[in-house]
CSV table of C-alpha atoms in Angstrom, one decimal:
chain,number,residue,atom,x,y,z
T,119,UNK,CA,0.0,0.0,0.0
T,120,UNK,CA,2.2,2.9,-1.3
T,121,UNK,CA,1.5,6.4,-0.1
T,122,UNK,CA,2.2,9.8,-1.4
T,123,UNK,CA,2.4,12.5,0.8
T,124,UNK,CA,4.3,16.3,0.5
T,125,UNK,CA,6.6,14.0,2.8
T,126,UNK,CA,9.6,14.0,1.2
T,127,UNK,CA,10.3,10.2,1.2
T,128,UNK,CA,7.3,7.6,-0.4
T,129,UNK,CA,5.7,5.9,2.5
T,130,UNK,CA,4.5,2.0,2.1
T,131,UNK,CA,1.5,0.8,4.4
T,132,UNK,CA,2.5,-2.2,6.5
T,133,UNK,CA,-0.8,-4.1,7.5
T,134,UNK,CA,0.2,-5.7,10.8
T,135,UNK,CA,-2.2,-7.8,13.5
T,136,UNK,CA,-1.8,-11.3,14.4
T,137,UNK,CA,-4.3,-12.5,11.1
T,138,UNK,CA,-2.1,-15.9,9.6
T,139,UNK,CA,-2.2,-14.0,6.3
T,140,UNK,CA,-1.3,-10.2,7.1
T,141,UNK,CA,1.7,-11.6,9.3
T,142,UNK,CA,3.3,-13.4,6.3
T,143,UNK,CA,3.1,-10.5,4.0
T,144,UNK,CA,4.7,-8.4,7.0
T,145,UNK,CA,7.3,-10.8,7.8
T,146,UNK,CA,8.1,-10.9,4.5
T,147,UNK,CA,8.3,-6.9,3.7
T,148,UNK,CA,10.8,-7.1,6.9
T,149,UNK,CA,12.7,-9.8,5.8
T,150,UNK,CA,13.6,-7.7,2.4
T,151,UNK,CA,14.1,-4.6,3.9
T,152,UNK,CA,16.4,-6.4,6.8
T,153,UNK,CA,18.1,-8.4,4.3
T,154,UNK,CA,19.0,-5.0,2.2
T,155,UNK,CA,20.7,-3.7,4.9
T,156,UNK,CA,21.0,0.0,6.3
T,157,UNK,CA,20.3,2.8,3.8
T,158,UNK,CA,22.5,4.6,1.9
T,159,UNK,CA,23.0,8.4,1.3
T,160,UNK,CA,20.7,9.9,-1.3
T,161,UNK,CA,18.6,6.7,-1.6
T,162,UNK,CA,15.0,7.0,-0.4
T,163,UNK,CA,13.5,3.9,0.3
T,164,UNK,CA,10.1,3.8,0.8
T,165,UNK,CA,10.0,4.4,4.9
T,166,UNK,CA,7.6,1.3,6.1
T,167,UNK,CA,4.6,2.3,8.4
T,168,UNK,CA,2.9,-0.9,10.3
T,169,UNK,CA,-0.6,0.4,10.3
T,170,UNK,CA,-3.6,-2.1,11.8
T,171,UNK,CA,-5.5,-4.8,10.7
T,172,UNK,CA,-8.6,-3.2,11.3
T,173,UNK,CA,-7.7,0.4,10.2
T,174,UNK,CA,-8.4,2.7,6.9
T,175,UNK,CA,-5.9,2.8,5.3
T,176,UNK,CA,-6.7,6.2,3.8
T,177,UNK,CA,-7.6,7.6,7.1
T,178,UNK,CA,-3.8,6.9,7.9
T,179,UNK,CA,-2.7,8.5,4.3
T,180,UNK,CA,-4.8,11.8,5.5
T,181,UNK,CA,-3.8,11.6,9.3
T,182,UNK,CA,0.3,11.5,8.2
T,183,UNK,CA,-0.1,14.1,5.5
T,184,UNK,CA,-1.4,16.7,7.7
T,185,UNK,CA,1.1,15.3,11.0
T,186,UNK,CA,4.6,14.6,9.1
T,187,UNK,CA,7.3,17.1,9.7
T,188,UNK,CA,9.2,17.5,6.1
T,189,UNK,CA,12.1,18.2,8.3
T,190,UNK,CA,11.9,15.6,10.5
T,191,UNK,CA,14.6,12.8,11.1
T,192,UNK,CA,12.4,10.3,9.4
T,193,UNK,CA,13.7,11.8,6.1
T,194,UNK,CA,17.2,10.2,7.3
T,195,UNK,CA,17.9,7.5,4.7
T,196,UNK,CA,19.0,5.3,7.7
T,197,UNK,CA,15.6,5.5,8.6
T,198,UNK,CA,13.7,2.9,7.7
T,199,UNK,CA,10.1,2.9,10.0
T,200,UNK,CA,7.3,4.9,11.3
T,201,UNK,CA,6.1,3.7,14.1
T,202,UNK,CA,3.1,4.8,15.9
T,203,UNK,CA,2.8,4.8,19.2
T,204,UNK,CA,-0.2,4.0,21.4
T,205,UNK,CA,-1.1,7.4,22.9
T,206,UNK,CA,-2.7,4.8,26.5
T,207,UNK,CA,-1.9,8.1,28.2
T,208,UNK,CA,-2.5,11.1,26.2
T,209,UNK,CA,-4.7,10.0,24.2
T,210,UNK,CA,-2.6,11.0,21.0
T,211,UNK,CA,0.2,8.8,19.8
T,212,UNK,CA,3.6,10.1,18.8
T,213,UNK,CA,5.4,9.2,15.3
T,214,UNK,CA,8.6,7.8,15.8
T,215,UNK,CA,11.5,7.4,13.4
T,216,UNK,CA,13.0,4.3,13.7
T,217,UNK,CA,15.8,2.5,11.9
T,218,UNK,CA,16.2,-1.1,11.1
T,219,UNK,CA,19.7,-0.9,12.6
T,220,UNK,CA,18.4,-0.1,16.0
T,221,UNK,CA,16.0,-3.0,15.7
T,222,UNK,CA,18.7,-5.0,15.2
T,223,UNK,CA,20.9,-4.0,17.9
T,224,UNK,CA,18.0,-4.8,20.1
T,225,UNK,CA,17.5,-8.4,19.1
T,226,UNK,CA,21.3,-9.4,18.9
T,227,UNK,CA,20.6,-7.8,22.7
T,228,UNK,CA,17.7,-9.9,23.6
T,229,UNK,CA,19.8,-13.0,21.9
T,230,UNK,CA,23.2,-12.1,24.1
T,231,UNK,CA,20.7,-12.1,27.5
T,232,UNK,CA,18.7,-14.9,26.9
T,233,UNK,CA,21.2,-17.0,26.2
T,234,UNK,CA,21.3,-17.1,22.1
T,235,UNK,CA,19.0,-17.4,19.4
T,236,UNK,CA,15.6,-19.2,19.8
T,237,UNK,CA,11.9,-19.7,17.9
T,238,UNK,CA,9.4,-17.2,18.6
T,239,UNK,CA,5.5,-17.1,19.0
T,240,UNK,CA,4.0,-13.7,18.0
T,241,UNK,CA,1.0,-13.3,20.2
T,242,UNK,CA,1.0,-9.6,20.4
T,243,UNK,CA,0.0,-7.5,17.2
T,244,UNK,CA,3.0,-7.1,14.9
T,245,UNK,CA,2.5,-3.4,14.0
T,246,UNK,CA,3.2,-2.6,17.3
T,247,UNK,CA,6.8,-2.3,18.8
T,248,UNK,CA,7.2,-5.7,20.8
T,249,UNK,CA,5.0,-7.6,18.2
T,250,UNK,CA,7.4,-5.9,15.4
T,251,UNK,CA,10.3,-7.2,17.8
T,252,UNK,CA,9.2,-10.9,18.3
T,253,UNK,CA,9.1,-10.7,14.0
T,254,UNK,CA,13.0,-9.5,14.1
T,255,UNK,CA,14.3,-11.5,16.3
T,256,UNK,CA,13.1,-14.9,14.1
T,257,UNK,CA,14.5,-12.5,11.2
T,258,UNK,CA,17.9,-12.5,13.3
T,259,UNK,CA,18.0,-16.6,14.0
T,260,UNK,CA,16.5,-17.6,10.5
T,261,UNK,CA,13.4,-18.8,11.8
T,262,UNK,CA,10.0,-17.8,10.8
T,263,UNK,CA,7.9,-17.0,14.2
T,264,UNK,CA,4.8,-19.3,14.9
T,265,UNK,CA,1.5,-17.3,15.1
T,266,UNK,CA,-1.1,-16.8,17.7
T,267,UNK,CA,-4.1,-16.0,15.9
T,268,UNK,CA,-5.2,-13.0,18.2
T,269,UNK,CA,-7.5,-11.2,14.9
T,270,UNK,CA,-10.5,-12.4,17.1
T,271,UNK,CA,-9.2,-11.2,20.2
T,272,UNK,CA,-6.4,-12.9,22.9
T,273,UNK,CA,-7.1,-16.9,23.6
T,274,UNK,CA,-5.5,-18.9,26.0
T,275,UNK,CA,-5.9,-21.8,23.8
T,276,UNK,CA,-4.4,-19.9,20.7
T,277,UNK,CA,-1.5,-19.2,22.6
T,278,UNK,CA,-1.0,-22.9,23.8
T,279,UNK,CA,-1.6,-24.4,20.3
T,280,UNK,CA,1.3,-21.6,19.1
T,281,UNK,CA,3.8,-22.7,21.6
T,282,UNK,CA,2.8,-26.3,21.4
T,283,UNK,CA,3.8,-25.8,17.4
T,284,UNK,CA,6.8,-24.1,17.9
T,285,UNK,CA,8.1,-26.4,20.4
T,286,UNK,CA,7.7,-29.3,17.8
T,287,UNK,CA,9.0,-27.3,14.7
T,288,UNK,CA,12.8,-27.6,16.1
T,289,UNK,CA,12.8,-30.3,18.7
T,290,UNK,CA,15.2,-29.3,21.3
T,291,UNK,CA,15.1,-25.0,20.2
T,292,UNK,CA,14.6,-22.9,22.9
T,293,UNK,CA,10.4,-21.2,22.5
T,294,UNK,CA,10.0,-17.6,23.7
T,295,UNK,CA,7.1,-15.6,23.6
T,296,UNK,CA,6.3,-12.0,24.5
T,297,UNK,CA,3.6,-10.9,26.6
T,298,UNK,CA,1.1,-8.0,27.9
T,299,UNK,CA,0.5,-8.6,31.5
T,300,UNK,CA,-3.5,-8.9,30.5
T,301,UNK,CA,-2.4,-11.8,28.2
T,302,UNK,CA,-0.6,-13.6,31.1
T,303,UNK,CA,-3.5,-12.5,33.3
T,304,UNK,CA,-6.0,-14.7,31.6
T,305,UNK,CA,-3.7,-17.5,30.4
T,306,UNK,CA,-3.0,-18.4,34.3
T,307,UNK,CA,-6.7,-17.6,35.1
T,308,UNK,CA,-8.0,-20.9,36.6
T,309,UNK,CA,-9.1,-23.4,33.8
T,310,UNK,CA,-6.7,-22.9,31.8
T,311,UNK,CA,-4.7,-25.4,32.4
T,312,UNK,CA,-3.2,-26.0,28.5
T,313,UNK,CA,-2.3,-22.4,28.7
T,314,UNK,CA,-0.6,-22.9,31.9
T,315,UNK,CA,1.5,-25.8,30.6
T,316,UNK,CA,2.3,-24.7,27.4
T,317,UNK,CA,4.3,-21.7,28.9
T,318,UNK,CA,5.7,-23.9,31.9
T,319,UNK,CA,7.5,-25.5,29.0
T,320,UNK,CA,8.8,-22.3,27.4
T,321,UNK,CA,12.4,-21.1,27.8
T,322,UNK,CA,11.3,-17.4,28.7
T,323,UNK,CA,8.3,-15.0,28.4
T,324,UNK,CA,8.7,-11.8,28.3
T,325,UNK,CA,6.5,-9.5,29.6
T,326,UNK,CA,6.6,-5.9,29.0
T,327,UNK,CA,3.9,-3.1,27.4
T,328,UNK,CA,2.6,-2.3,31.4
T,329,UNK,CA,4.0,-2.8,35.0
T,330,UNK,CA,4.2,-6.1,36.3
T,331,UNK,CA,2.1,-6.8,38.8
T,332,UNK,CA,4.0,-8.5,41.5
T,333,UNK,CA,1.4,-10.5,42.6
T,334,UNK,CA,0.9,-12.1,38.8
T,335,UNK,CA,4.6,-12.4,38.5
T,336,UNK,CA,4.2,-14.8,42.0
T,337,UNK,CA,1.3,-16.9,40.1
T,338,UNK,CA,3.5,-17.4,37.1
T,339,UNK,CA,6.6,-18.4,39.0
T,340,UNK,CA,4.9,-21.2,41.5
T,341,UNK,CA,3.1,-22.0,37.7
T,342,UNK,CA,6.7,-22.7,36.7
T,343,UNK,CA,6.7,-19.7,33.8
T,344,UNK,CA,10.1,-18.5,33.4
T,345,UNK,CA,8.8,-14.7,33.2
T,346,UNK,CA,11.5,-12.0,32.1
T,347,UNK,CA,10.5,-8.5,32.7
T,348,UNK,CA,11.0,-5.8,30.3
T,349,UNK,CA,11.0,-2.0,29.9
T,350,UNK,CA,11.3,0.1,26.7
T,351,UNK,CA,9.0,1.4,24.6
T,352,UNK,CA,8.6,2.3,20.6
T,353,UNK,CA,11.6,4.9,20.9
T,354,UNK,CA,13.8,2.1,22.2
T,355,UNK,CA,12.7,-0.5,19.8
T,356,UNK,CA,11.0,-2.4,22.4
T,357,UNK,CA,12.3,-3.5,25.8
T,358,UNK,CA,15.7,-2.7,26.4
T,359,UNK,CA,16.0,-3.3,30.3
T,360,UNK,CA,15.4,-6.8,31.6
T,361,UNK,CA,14.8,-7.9,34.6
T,362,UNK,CA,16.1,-4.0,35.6
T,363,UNK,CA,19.0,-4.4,34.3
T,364,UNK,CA,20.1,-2.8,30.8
T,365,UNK,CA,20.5,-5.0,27.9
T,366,UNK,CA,24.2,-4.7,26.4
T,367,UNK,CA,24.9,-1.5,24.8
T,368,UNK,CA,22.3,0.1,26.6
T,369,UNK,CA,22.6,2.9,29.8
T,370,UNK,CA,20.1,3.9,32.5
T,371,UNK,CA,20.4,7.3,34.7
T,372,UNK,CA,17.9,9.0,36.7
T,373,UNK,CA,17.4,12.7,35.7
T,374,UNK,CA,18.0,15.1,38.7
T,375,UNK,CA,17.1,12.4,41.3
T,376,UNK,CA,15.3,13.6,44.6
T,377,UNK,CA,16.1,12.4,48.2
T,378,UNK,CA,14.8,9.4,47.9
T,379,UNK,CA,16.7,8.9,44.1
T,380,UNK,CA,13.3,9.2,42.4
T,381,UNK,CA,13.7,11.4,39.1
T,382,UNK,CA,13.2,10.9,35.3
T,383,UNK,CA,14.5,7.8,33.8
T,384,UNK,CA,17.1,8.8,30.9
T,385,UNK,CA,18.0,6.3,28.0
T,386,UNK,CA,20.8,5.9,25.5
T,387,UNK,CA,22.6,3.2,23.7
T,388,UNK,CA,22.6,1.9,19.9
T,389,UNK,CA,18.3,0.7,20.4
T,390,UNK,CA,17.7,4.2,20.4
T,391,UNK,CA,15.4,5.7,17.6
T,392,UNK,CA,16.2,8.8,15.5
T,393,UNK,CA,13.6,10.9,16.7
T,394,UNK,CA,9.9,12.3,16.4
T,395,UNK,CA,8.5,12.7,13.2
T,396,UNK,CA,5.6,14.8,13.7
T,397,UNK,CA,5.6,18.7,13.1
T,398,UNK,CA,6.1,20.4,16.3
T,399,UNK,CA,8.1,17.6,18.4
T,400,UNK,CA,10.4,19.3,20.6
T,401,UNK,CA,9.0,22.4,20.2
T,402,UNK,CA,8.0,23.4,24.2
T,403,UNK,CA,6.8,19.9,24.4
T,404,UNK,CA,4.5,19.8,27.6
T,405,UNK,CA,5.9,19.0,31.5
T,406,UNK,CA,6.8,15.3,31.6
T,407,UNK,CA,6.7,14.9,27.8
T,408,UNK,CA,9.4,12.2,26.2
T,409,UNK,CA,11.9,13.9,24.7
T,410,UNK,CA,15.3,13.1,22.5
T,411,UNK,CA,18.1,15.1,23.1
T,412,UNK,CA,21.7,15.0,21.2
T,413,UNK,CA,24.8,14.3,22.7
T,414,UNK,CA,28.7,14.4,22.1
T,415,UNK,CA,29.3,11.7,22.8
T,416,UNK,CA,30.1,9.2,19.7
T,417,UNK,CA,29.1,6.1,21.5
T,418,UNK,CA,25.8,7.1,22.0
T,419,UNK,CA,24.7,10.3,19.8
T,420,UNK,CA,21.1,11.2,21.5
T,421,UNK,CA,19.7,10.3,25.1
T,422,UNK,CA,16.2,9.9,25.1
T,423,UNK,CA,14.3,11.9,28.3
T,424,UNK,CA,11.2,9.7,28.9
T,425,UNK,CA,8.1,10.2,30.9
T,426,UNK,CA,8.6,7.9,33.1
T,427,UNK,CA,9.9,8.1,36.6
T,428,UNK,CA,12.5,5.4,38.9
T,429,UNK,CA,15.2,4.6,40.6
T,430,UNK,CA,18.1,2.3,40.6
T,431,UNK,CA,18.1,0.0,42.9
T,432,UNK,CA,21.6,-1.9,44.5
T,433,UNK,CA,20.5,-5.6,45.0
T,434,UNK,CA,22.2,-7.9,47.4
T,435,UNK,CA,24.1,-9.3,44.4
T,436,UNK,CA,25.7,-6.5,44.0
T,437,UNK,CA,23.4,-5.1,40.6
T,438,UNK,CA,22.2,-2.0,40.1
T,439,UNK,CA,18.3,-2.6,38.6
T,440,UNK,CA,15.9,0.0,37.7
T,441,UNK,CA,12.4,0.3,38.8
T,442,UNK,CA,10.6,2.1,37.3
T,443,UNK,CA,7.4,3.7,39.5
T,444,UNK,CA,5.0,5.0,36.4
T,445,UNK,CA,4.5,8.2,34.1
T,446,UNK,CA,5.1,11.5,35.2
T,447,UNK,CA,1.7,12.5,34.0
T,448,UNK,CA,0.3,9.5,36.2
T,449,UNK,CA,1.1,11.1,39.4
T,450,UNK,CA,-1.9,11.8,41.0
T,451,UNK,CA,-1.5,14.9,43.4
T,452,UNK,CA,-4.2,14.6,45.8
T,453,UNK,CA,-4.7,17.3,49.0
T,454,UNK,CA,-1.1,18.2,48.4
T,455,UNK,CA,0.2,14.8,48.7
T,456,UNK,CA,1.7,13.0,45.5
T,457,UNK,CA,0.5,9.3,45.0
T,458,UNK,CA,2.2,7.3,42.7
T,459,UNK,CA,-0.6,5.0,40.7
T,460,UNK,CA,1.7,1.5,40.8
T,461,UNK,CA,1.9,1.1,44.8
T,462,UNK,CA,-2.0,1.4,45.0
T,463,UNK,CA,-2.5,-1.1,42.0
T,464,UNK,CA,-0.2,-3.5,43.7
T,465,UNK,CA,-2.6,-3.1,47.1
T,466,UNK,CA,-5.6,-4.0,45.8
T,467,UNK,CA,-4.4,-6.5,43.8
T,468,UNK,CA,-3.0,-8.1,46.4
T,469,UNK,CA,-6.7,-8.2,47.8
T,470,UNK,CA,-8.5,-11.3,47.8
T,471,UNK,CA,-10.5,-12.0,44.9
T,472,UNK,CA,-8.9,-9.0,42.7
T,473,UNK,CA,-7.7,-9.9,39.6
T,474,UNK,CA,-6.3,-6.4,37.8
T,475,UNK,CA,-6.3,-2.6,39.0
T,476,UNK,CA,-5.5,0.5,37.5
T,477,UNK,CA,-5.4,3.5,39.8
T,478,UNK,CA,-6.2,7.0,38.2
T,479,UNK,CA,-6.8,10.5,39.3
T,480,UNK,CA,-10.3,12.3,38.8
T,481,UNK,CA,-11.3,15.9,39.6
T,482,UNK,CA,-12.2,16.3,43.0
T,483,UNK,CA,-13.8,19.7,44.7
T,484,UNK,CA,-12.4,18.8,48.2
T,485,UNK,CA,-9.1,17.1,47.4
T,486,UNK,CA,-8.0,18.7,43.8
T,487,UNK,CA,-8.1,15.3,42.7
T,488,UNK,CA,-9.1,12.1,43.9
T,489,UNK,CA,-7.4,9.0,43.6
T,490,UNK,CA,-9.9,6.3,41.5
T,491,UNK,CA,-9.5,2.8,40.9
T,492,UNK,CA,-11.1,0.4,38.6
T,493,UNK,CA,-10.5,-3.3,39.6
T,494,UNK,CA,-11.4,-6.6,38.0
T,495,UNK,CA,-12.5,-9.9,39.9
T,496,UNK,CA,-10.8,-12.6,39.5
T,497,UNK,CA,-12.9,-15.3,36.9
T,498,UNK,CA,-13.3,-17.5,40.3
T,499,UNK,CA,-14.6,-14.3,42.4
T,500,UNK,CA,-18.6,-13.9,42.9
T,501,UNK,CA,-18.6,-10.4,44.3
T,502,UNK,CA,-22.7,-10.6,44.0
T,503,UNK,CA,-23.5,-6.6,44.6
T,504,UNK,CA,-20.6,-5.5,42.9
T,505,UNK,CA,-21.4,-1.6,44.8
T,506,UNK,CA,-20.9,-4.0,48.1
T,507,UNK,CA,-17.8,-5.7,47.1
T,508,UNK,CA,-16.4,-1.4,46.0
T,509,UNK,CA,-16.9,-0.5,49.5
T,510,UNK,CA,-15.6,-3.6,50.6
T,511,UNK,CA,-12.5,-3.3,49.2
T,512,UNK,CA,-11.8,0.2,49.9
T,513,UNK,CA,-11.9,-0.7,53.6
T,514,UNK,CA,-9.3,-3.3,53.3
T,515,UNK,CA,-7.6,-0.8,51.0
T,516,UNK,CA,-8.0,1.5,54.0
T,517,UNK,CA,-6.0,-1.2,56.2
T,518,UNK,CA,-2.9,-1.7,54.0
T,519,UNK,CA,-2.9,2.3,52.8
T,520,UNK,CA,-2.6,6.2,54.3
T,521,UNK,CA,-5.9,8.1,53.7
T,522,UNK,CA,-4.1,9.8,50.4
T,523,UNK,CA,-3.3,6.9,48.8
T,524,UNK,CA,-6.3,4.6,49.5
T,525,UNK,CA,-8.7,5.2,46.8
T,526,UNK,CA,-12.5,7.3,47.2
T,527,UNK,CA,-13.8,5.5,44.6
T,528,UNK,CA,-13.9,2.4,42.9
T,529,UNK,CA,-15.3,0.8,40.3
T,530,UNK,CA,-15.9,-2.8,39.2
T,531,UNK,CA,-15.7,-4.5,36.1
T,532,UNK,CA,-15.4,-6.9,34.0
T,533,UNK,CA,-12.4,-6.0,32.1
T,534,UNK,CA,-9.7,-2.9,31.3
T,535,UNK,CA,-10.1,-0.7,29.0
T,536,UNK,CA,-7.3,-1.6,26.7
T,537,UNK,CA,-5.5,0.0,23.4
T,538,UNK,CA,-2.7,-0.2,21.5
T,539,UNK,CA,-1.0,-3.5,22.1
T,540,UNK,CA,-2.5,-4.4,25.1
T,541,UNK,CA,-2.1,-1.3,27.1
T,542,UNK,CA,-4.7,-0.3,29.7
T,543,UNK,CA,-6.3,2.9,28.6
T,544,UNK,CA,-5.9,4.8,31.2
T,545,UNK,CA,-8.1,7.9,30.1
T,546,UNK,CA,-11.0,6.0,29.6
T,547,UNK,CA,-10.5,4.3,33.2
T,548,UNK,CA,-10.7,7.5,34.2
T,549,UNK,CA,-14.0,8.3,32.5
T,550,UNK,CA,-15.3,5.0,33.8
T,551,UNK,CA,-14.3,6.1,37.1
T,552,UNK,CA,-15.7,9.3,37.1
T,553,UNK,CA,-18.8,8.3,35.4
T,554,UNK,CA,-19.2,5.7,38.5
T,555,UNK,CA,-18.4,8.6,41.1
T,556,UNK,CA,-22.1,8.8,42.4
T,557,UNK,CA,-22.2,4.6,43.1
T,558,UNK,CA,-18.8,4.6,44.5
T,559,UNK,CA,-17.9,7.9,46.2
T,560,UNK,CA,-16.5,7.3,49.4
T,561,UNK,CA,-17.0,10.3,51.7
T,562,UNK,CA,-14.7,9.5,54.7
């Protein structure tokens, strides 16, 4: 699907998704362009955008006309993708110019931690970064990944039948798979026991796109999943810290740390992308915005500033690991007191009977804002009155949290909102939340 824009560089549309069909013809569009190698000076290649199964293509034509920066580094002949991220947060997703070098630097990463090359199941959509990832590493070891047909939506089954086929393809290969901790969520959920198995036998699964809920990465462990936490996002080429520790190549700092070494986690290293492609990026972006910033140093040319806020952490084994606590613009400042969304989620759902939480911030006439949580039961939980179960759960909230942290409201239901490539939509929790405010206010 060629393009035309006032862009200075043709654009080809990349359908992506987890559809049998659409990932052949994508595999195979990155197979050439990995097999031609890095761009040369003066010869435009058409730059590669992985758009959607689902989405018009000539709503994405119209939408990158009237975005693209003419200027931008995406005309870099090195450049070789346009990736588009989510937005979970925002709402509006950045355009991010990526090169297949970088991509490549971040598999022979992944290969070099893990151990070496492997087969790979792509269960996450493969326009997306870590889908897009799962397709280049099989690129790297000469395999062709075994699809999860998600097009329908994310089964346990699927899954199992993927990694049950990849394990018999090459007897004896090691099987990896990346994950969304909603994906692991429901493949551990009780009955599904194939699901459970199939990744018991897998050498690793990664799980990155949203913080790890310590209490699911205890399920999967006594299931016998080898889980592998990432972070990284589209301007990293995926995840580039494992476990909290940086992947070869890459470095970690913490941007004018407070007195508890909390500040903004800073990224550099050869997984790096170019830059934004959209008009206006790094113009006064907003407080807490990502942003890329050049260095002199030739090892590393640009640092990426990115929303997110951490710490590094010495372990008893003498490594430094980052954890990360959440977004900037997720801090919910309530009555003066800053609450970090991540340690309420991992309360509740270490709550009897709660499955998933996401913790928000909603406007609040006594408090500025107050902090709102949206919880799912687990599939074995009968919470009958769900507005009984709410106020049940704040009170034991109330027993393991400070008055600013516990949340006023909450809301049940029966899933997350999600987006992008598995990403809880924060914004419309939010909505949900507020929306819910009269069945759930707590007043104390």
């Amino acid at each position: 699907m060629s393009s035309t824009t006032t862009f200075p560089r043709p654009l080809f549309l990349l359908r992506g998704g987890n559809r049998p069909d659409d990932a052949v013809a994508f595999i195979t569009a990155l197979r050439d362009r990995f097999e031609a190698g890095a761009g040369e000076s003066g010869k435009a290649r058409p730059l590669l955008v992985p758009i959607g199964p689902g989405e018009d293509a000539e709503a994405v034509k119209s939408d990158l006309a009237r975005r693209l920066d003419p200027h931008s580094p995406a005309i870099d002949p090195e450049v070789d993708l346009l990736l588009r991220t989510s937005g979970s947060t925002t709402g509006t997703g950045a355009l991010v110019a990526m090169s297949m070098r970088a991509l490549t630097a971040s598999a022979r990463a992944t290969h070099a931690r893990l151990g070496g090359p492997g087969s790979w199941v792509l269960a996450l959509p493969a326009q997306h970064v870590a889908g897009l990832q799962v397709v280049m590493r099989s690129l790297l070891a000469g395999r062709a990944p075994v699809v999860a047909d998600t097009s329908r939506g994310f089964s346990p089954d699927a899954l199992a039948d993927a990694i049950t086929r990849a394990l018999a393809t090459r007897p004896g290969d090691p099987v990896r798979v990346s994950l969304v901790p909603t994906q692991l969520v429901r493949a551990l959920a009780p009955g599904q026991e194939r699901a459970r198995a199939a990744l018991a036998r897998v050498d690793a699964v990664l799980l990155g796109g949203a913080a790890a809920d310590p209490a699911l990465l205890e399920r999967a462990r006594a299931a016998g999943v080898r889980v592998v936490t990432t972070y990284g996002m589209s301007e990293t080429g995926g995840g580039c810290i494992y476990d909290g520790v940086p992947l070869d190549g890459v470095e970690v700092r913490i941007e004018n740390p407070d007195g508890d070494g909390v500040g903004r986690v800073v990224l550099a290293g050869p997984v790096l992308a170019h830059g934004y492609a959209e008009r206006g990026a790094g113009l006064a972006p907003s407080a807490g915005a990502a942003v890329f910033r050049e260095r002199s140093d030739p090892a590393a040319r640009r640092d990426l500033l990115t929303s997110d806020i951490g710490k590094l952490i010495d372990g008893t084994d003498g490594v430094r690991r980052l954890a990360v606590l959440g977004r900037v613009d997720d801090v919910i400042i309530t009555g003066g007191i800053k609450v970090v969304p991540r340690e309420v989620e991992q309360a509740l759902t270490a709550l009897g009977g709660v499955a998933e939480a996401c913790v928000v911030g909603v406007p609040d006439a006594q408090w500025g804002s107050a902090v709102a949580a949206a919880v799912v039961p687990e599939s074995t939980a009968k919470p009958g009155d769900r507005r009984v179960w709410a106020k049940q759960l704040r009170a034991a909230a109330r027993q393991r949290l400070d008055g600013a942290h516990a949340p006023k409201r909450i809301v049940v239901v029966d899933a997350l909102p999600l987006r992008g490539p598995g990403k809880v939509d924060r914004l419309a929790v939010a909505r949900l939340a507020d929306e819910a405010g009269a069945l759930a206010q707590d007043s104390a």
